[in-house]
mmCIF file with all atom_site columns, C-alpha atoms and ligand atoms in Angstrom:
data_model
loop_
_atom_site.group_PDB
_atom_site.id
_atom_site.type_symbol
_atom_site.label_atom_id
_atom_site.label_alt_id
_atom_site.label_comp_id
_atom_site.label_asym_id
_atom_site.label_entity_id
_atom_site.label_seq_id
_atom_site.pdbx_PDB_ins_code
_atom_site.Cartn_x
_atom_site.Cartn_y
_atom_site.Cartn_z
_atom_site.occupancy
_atom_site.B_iso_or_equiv
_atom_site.pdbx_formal_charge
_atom_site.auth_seq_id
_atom_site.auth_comp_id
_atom_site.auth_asym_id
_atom_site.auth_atom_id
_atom_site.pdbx_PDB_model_num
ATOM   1   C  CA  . UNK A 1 1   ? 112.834 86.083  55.957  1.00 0.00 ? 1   UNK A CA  1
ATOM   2   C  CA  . UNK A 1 2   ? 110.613 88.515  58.171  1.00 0.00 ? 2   UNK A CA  1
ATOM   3   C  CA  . UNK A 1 3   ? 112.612 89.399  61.419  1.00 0.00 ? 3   UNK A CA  1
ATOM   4   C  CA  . UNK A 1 4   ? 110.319 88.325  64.255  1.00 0.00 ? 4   UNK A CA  1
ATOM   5   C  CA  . UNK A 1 5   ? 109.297 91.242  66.405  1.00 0.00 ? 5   UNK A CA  1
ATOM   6   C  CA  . UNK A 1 6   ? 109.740 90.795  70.033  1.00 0.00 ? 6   UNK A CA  1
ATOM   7   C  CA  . UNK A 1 7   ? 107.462 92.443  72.356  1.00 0.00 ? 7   UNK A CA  1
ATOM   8   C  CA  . UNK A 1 8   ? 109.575 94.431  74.781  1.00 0.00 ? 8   UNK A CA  1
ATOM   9   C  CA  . UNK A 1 9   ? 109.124 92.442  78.220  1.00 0.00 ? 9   UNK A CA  1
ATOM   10  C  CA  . UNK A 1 10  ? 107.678 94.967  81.030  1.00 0.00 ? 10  UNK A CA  1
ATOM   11  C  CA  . UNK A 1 11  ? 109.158 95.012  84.553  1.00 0.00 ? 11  UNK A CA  1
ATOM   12  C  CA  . UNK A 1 12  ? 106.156 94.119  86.451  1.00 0.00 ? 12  UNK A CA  1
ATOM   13  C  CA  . UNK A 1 13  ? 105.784 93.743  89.787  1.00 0.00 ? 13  UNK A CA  1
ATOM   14  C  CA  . UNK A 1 14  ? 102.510 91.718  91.559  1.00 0.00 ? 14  UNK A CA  1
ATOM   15  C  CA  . UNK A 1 15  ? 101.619 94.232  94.225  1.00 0.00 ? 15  UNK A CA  1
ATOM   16  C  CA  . UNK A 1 16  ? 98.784  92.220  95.535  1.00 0.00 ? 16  UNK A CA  1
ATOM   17  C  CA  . UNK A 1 17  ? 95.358  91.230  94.560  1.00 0.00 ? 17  UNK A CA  1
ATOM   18  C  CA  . UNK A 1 18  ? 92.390  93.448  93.904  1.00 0.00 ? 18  UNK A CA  1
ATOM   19  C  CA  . UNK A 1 19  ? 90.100  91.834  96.668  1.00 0.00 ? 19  UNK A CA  1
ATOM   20  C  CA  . UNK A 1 20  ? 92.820  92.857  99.482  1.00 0.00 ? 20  UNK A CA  1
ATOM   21  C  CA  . UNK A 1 21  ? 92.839  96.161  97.442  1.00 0.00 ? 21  UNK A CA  1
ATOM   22  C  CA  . UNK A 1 22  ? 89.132  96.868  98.089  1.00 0.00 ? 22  UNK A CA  1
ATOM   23  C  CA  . UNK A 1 23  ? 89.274  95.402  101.396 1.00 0.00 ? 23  UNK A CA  1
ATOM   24  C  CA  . UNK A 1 24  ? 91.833  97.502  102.894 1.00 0.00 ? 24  UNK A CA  1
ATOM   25  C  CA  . UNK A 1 25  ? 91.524  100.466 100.727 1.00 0.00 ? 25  UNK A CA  1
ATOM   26  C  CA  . UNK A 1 26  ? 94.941  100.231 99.705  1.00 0.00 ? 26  UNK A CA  1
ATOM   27  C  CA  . UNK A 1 27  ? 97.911  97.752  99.348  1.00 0.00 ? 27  UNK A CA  1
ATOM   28  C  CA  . UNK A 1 28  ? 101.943 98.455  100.095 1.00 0.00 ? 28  UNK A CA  1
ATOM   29  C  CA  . UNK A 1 29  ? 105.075 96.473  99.853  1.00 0.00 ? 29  UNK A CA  1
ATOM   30  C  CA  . UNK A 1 30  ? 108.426 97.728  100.772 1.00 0.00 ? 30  UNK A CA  1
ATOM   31  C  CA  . UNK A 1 31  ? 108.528 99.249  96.741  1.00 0.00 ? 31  UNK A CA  1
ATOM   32  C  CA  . UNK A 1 32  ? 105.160 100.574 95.910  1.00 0.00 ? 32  UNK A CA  1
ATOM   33  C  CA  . UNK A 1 33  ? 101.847 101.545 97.259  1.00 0.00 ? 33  UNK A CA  1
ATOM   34  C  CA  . UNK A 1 34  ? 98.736  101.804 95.868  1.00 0.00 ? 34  UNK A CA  1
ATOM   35  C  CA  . UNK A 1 35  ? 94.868  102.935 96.066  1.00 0.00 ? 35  UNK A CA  1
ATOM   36  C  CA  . UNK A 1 36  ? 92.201  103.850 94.511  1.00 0.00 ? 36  UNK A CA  1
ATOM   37  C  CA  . UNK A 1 37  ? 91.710  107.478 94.072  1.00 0.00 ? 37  UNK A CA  1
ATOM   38  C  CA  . UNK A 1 38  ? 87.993  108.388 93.731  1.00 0.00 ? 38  UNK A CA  1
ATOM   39  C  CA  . UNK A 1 39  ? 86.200  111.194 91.391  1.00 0.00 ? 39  UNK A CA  1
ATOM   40  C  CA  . UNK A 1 40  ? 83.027  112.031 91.125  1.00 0.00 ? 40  UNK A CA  1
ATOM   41  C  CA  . UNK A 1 41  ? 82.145  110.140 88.113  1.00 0.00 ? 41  UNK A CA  1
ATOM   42  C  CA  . UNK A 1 42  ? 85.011  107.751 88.155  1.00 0.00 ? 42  UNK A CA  1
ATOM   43  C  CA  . UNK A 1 43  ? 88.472  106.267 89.601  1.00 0.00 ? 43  UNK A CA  1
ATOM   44  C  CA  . UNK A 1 44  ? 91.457  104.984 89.168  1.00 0.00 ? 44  UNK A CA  1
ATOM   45  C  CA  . UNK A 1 45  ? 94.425  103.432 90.487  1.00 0.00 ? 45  UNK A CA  1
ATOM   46  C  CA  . UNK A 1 46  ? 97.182  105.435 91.659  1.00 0.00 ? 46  UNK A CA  1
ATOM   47  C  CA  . UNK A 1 47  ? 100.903 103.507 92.895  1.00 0.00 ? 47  UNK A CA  1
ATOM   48  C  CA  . UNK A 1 48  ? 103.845 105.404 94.061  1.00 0.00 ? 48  UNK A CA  1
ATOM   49  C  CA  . UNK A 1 49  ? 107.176 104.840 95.512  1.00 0.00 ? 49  UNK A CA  1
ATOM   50  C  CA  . UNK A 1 50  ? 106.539 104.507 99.341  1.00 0.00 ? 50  UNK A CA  1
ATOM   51  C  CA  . UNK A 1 51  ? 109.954 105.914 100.168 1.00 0.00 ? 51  UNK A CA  1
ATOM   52  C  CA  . UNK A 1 52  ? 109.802 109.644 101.743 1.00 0.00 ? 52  UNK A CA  1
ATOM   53  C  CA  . UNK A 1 53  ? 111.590 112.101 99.667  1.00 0.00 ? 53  UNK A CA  1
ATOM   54  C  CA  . UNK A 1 54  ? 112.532 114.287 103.099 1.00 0.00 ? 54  UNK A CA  1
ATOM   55  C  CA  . UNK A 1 55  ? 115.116 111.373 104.383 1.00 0.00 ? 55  UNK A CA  1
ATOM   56  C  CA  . UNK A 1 56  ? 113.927 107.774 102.996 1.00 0.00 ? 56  UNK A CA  1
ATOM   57  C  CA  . UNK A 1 57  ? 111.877 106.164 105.756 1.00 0.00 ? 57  UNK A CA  1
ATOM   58  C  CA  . UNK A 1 58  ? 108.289 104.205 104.508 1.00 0.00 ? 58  UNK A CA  1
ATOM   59  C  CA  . UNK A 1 59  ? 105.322 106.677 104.499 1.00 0.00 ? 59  UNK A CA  1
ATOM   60  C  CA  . UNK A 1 60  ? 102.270 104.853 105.516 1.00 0.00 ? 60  UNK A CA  1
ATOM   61  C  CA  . UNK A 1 61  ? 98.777  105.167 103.649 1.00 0.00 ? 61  UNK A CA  1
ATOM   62  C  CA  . UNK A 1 62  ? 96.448  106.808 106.504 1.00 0.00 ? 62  UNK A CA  1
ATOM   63  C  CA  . UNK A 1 63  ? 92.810  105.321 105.295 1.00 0.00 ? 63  UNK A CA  1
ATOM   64  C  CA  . UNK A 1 64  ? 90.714  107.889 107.367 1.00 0.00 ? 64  UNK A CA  1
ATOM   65  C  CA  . UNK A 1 65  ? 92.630  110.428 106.228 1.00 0.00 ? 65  UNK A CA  1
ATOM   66  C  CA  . UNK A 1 66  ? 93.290  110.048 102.835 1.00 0.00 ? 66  UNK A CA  1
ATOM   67  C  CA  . UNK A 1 67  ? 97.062  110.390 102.970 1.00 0.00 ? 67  UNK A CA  1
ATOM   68  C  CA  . UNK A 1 68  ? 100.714 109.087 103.270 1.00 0.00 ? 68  UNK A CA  1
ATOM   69  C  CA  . UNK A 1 69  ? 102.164 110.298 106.534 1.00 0.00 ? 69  UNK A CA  1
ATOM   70  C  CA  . UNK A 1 70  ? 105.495 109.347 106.835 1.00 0.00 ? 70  UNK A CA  1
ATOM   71  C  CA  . UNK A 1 71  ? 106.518 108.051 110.544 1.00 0.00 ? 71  UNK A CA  1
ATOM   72  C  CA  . UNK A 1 72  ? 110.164 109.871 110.644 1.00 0.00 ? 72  UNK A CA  1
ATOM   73  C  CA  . UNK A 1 73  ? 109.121 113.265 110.784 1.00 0.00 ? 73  UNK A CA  1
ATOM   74  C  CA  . UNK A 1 74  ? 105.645 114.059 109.588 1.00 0.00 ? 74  UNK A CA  1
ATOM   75  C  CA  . UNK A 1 75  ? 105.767 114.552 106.341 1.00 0.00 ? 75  UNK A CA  1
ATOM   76  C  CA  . UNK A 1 76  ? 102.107 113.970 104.224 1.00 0.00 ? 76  UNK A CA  1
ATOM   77  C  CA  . UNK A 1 77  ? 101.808 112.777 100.838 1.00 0.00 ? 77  UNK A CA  1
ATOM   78  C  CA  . UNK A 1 78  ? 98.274  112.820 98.812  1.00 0.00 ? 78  UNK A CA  1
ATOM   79  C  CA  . UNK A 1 79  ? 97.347  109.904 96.737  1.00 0.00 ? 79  UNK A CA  1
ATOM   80  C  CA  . UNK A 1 80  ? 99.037  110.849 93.737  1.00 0.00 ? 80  UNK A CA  1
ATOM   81  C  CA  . UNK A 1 81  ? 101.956 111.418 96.117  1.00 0.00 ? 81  UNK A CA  1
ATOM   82  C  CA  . UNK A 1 82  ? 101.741 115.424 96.120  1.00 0.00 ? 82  UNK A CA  1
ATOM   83  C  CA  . UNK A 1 83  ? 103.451 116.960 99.438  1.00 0.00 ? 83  UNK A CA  1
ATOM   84  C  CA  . UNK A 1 84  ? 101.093 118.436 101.902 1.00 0.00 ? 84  UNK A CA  1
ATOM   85  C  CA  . UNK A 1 85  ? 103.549 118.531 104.752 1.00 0.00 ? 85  UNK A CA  1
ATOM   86  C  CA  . UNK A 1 86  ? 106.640 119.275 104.596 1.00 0.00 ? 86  UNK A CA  1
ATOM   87  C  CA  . UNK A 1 87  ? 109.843 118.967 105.685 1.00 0.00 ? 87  UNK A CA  1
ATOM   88  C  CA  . UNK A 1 88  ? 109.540 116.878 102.018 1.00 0.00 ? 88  UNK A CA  1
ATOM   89  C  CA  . UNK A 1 89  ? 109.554 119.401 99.254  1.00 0.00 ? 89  UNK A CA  1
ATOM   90  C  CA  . UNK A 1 90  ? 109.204 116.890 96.518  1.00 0.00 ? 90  UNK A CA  1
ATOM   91  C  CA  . UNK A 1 91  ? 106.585 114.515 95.458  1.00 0.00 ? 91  UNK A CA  1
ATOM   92  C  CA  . UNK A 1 92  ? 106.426 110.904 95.965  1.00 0.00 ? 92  UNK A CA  1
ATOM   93  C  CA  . UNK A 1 93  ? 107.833 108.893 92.383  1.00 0.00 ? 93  UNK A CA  1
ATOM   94  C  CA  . UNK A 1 94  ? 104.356 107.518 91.001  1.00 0.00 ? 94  UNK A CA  1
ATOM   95  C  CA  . UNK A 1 95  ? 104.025 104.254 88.773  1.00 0.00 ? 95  UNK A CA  1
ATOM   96  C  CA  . UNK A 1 96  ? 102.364 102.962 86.168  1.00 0.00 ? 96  UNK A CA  1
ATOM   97  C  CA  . UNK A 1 97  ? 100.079 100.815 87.740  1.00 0.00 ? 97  UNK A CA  1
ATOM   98  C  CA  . UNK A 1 98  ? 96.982  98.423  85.906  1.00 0.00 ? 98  UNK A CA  1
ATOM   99  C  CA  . UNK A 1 99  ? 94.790  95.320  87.073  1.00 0.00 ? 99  UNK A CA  1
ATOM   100 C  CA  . UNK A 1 100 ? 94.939  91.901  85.272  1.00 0.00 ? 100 UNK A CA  1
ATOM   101 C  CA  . UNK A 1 101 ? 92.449  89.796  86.024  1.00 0.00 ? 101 UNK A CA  1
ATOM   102 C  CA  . UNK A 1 102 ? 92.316  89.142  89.701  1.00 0.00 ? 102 UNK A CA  1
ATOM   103 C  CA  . UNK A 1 103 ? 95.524  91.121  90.379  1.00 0.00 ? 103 UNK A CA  1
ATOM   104 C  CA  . UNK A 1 104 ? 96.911  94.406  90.693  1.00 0.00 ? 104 UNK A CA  1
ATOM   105 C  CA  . UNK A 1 105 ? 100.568 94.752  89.138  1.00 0.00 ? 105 UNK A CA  1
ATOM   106 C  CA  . UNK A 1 106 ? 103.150 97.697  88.846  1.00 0.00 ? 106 UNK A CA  1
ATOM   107 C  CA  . UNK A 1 107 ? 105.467 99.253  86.389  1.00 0.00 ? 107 UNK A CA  1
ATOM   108 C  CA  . UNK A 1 108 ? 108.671 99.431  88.867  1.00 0.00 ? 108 UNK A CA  1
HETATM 109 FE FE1 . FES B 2 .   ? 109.945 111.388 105.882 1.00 0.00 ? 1   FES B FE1 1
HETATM 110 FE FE2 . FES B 2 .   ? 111.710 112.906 107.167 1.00 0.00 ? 1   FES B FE2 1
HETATM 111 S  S1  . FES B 2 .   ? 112.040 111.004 106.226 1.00 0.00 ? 1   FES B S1  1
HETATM 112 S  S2  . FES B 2 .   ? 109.621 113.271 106.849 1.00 0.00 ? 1   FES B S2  1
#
């Protein structure tokens, strides 16, 4: 007989829904964060580890701004979690991250 071929199960995490997404402009738990990052012609969802790279603490998305600032000591973090203040040197971890239906989840 044919072995049956299991689909390999994904580790993914709800982050929240996508009407809170486009409400807020972004959405954060304690393990990921995520917005939308806009282009001229398109977008597309961006999720990254939330944890500063300089010392740990929980950077912050900063909606006016456009950026993770992290509340320790100043560090800033683009959407894609590129360092544009140091004392971090290295970039935030990014996800996979997709919608289904109604909900935003992410590879963790
Ligand atoms: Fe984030 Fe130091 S822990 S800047």
């Amino acid at each position: 007989p044919k072995p049956i071929v299991q689909q390999k199960p994904q580790n993914l995490t709800l982050v929240g829904s996508v009407s809170d997404l486009d409400k807020n402009g972004y959405l954060q738990t304690k393990e990921v964060a995520v917005v939308r990052q806009v282009y001229t012609y398109s977008q597309k969802l961006v999720a990254v580890n939330p944890k500063c790279t300089h010392q740990g603490c929980d950077v912050k998305w900063v909606v006016a701004d456009k950026k993770y600032v992290c509340p320790c000591h100043g560090s800033s973090f683009d959407a894609t979690g590129e360092v544009l203040n140091g004392p971090a040197t290295k970039s935030l971890a990014v996800y996979p991250v997709k919608i289904v239906g109604t909900q935003v989840l992410a590879e963790i």
